[in-house]
mmCIF file of C-alpha atoms in Angstrom:
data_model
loop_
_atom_site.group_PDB
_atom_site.id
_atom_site.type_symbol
_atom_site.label_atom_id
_atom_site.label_comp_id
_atom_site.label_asym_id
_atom_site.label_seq_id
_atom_site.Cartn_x
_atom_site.Cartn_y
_atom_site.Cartn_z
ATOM 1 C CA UNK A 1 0.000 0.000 0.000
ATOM 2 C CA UNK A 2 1.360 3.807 -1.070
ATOM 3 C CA UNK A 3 1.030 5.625 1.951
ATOM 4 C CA UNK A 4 -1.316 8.772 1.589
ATOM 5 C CA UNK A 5 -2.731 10.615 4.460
ATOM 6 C CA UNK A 6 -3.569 8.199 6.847
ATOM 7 C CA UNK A 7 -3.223 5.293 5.042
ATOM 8 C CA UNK A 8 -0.084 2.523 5.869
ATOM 9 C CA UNK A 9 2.301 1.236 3.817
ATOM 10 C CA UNK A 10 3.192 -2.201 4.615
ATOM 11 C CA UNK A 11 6.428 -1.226 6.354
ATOM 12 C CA UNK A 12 4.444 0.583 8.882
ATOM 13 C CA UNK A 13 2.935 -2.712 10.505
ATOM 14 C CA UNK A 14 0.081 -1.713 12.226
ATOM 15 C CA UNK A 15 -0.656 -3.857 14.965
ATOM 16 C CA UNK A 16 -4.217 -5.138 16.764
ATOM 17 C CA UNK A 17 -4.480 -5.957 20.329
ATOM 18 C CA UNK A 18 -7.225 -7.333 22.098
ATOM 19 C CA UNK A 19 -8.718 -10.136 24.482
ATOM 20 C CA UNK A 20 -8.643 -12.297 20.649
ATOM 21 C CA UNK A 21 -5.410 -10.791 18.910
ATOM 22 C CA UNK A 22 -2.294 -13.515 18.851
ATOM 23 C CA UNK A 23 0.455 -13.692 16.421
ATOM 24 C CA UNK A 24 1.235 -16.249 14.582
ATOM 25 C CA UNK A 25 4.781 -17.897 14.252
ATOM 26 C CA UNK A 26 5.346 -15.331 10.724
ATOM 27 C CA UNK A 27 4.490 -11.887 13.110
ATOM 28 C CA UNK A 28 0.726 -11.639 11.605
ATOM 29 C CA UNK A 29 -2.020 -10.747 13.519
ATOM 30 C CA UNK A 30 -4.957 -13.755 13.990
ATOM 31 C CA UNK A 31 -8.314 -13.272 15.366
ATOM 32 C CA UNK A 32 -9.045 -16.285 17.472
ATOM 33 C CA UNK A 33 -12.807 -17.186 17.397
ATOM 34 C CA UNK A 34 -13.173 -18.897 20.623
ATOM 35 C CA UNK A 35 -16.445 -21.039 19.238
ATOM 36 C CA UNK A 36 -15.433 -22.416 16.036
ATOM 37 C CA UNK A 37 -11.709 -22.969 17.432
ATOM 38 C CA UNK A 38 -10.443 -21.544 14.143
ATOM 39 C CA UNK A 39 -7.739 -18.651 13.412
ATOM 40 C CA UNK A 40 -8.457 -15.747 10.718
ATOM 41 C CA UNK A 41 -5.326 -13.817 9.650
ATOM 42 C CA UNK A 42 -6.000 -10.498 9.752
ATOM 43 C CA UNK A 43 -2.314 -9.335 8.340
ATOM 44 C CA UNK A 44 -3.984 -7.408 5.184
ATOM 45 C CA UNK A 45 -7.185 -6.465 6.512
ATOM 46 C CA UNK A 46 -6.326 -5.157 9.912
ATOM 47 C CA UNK A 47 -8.307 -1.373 8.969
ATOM 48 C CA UNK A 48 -11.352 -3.380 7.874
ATOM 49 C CA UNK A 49 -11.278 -5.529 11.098
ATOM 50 C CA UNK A 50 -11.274 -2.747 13.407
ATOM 51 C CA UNK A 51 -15.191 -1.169 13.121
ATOM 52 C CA UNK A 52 -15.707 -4.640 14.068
ATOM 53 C CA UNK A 53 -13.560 -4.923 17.367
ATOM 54 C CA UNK A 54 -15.499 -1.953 18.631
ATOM 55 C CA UNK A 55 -19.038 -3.923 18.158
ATOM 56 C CA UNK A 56 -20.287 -4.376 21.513
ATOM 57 C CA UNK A 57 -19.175 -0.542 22.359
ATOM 58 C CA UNK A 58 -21.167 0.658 19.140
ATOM 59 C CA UNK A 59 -24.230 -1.208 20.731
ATOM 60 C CA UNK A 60 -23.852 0.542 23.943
ATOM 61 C CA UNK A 61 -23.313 3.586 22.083
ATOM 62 C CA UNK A 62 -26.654 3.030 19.876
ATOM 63 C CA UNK A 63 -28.853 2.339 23.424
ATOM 64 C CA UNK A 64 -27.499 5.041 25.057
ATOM 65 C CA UNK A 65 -28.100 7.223 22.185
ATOM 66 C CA UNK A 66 -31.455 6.469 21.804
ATOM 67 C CA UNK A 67 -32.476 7.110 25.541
ATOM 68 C CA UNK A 68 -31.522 10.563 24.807
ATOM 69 C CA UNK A 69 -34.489 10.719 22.553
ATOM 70 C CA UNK A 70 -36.863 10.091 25.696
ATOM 71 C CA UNK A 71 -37.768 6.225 24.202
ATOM 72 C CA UNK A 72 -38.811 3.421 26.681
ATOM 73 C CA UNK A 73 -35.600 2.030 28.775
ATOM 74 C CA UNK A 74 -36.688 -1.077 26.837
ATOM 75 C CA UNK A 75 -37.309 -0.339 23.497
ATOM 76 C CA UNK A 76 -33.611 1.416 23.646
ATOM 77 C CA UNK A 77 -31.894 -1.446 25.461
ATOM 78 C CA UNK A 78 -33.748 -3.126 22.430
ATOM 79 C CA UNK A 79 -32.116 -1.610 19.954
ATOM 80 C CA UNK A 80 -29.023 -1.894 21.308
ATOM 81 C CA UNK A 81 -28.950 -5.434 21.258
ATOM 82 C CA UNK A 82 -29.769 -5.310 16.922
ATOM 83 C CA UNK A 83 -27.021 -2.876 16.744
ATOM 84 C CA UNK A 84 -25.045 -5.169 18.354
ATOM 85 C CA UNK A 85 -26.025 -8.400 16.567
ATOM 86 C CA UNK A 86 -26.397 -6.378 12.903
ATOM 87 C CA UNK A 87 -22.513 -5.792 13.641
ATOM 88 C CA UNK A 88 -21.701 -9.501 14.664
ATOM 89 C CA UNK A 89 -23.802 -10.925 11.579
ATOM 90 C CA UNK A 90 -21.338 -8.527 9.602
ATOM 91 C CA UNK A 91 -18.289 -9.689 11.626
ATOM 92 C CA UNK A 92 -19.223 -13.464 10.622
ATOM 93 C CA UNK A 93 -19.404 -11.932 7.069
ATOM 94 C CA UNK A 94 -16.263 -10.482 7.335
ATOM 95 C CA UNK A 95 -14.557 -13.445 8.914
ATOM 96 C CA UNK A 96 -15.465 -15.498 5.398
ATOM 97 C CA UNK A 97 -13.113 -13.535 3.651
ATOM 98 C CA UNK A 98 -10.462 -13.431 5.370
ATOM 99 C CA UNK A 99 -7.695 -16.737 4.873
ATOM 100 C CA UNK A 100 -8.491 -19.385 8.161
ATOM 101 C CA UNK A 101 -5.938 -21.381 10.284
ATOM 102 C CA UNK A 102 -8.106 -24.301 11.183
ATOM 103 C CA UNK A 103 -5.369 -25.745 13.399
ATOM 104 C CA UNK A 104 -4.144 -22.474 15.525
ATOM 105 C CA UNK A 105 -2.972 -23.113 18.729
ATOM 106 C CA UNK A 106 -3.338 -19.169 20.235
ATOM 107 C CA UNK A 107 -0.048 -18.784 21.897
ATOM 108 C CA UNK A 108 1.396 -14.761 22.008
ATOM 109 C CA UNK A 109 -1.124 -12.730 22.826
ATOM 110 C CA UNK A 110 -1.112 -8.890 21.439
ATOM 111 C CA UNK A 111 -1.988 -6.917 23.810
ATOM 112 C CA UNK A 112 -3.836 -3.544 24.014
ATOM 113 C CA UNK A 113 -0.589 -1.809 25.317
ATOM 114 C CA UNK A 114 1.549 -3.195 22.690
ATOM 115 C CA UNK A 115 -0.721 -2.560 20.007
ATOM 116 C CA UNK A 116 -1.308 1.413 21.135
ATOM 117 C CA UNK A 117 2.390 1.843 21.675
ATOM 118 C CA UNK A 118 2.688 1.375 17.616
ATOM 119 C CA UNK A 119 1.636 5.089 17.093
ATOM 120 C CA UNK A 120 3.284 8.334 17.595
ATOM 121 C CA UNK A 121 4.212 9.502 20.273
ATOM 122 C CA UNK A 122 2.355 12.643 20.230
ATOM 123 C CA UNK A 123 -0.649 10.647 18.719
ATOM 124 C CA UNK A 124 -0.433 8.762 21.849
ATOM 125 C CA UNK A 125 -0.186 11.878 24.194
ATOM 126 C CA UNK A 126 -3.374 13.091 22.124
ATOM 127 C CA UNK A 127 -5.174 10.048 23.259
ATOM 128 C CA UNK A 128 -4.570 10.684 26.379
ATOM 129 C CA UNK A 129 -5.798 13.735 26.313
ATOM 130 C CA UNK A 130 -8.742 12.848 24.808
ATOM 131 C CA UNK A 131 -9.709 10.072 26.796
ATOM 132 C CA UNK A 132 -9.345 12.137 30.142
ATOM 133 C CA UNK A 133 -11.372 14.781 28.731
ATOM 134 C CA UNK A 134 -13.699 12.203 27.733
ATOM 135 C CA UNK A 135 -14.199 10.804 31.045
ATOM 136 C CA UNK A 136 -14.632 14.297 33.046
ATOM 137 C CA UNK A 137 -17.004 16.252 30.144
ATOM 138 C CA UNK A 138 -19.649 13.196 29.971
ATOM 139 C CA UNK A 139 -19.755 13.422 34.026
ATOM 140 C CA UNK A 140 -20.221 16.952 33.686
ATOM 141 C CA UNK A 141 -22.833 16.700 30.962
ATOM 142 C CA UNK A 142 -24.582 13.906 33.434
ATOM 143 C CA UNK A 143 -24.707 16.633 35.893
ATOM 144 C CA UNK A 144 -26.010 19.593 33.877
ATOM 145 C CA UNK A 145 -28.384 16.921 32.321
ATOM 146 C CA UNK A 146 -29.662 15.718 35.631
ATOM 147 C CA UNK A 147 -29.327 12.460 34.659
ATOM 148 C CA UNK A 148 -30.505 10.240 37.070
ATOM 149 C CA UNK A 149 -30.370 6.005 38.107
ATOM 150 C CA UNK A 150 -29.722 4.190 35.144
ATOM 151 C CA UNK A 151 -28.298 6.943 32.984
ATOM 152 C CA UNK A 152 -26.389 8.480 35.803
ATOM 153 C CA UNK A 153 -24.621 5.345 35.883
ATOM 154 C CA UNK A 154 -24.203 4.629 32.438
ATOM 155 C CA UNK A 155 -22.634 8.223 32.184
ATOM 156 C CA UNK A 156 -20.147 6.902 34.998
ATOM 157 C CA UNK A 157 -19.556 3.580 33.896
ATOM 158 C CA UNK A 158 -18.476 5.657 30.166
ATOM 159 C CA UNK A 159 -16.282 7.665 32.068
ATOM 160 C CA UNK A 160 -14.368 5.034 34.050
ATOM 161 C CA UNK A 161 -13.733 3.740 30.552
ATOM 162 C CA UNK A 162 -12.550 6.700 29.292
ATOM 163 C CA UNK A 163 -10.072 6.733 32.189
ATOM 164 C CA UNK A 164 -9.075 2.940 32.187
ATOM 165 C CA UNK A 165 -8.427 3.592 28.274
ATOM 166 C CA UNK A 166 -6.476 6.834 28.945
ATOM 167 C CA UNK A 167 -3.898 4.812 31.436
ATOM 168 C CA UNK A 168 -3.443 2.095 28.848
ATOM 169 C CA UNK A 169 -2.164 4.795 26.066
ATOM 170 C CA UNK A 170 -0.108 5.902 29.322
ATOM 171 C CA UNK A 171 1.411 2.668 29.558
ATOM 172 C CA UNK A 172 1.915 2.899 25.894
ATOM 173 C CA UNK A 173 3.639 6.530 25.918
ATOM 174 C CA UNK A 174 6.316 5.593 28.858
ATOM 175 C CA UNK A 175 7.000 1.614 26.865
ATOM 176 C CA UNK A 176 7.328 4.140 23.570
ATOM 177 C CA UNK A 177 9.839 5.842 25.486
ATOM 178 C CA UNK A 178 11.782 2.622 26.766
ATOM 179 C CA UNK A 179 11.750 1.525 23.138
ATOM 180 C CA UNK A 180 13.330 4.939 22.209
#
């Protein structure tokens, strides 16, 4: 791949980490599906994999979303729940095309520290940022909201993420500078 804008050449080896992300013996990045016991190399299509990754946050993200419009705590849970599963039926789709290792034996694990620590280091301080200002302006909207019980706490249990995901590109910025 040329690189242009954002785009990565194939020297630039992007990396994925997760709770499913191994590498193979060749330094390629599998997606382990724990049901079907089979491997999917992910080494060309690691861009396309990624909207996927984030499907059980983009379900949260569609419920919470649609409470915001005043709907039924149901009907919104609801529809979270077909967000999610319209994004798994397209992972599954997505999973066909990629090449299989039927006999992968998951072994070293990438994980999410490793994988953010591929990026710049002022991309990484950026995340940081970001995720800190995440995790204080969505308590503050709560609050001016006057959110209460169940949105109250989803508003918290958002911002603890954006914290626990702010630490991790920590950890990422100090093994960038180890690295260095």
């Amino acid at each position: 791949m040329a690189r242009k804008g954002n785009k990565y050449q194939k020297d630039d080896k992007l990396k994925l980490g997760g709770i499913h992300i191994y590498e193979d013996s060749h330094g390629r990045a599998v997606y382990y599906d724990v049901f079907t016991k089979c491997g999917y190399v992910l080494d060309d299509r690691e861009q396309a994999y990624r909207p996927y990754a984030m499907r059980f946050v983009i379900g949260i993200f569609a419920a919470v979303l649609t409470y915001m419009f005043e709907l039924p705590l149901w009907m919104c849970l609801g529809l979270g729940v077909v967000a999610y599963g319209v994004m798994e039926v397209k992972f599954r789709k997505f999973l066909k095309t990629v090449p299989q290792m039927i006999d992968f034996k998951p072994k070293k694990r990438i994980g999410l520290v490793e994988s953010a620590a591929d990026d710049t280091k002022n991309r990484i301080l950026l995340k940081v940022l970001l995720y800190f200002a995440l995790a204080v302006l969505i308590i503050l909207n709560a609050y001016q909201q006057k959110f209460t019980g169940f949105m109250l706490g989803l508003n918290y249990l958002i911002s603890v993420f954006g914290v626990v995901f702010g630490i991790i590109q920590i950890m990422a910025f100090v093994k960038k500078g180890k690295e260095a």
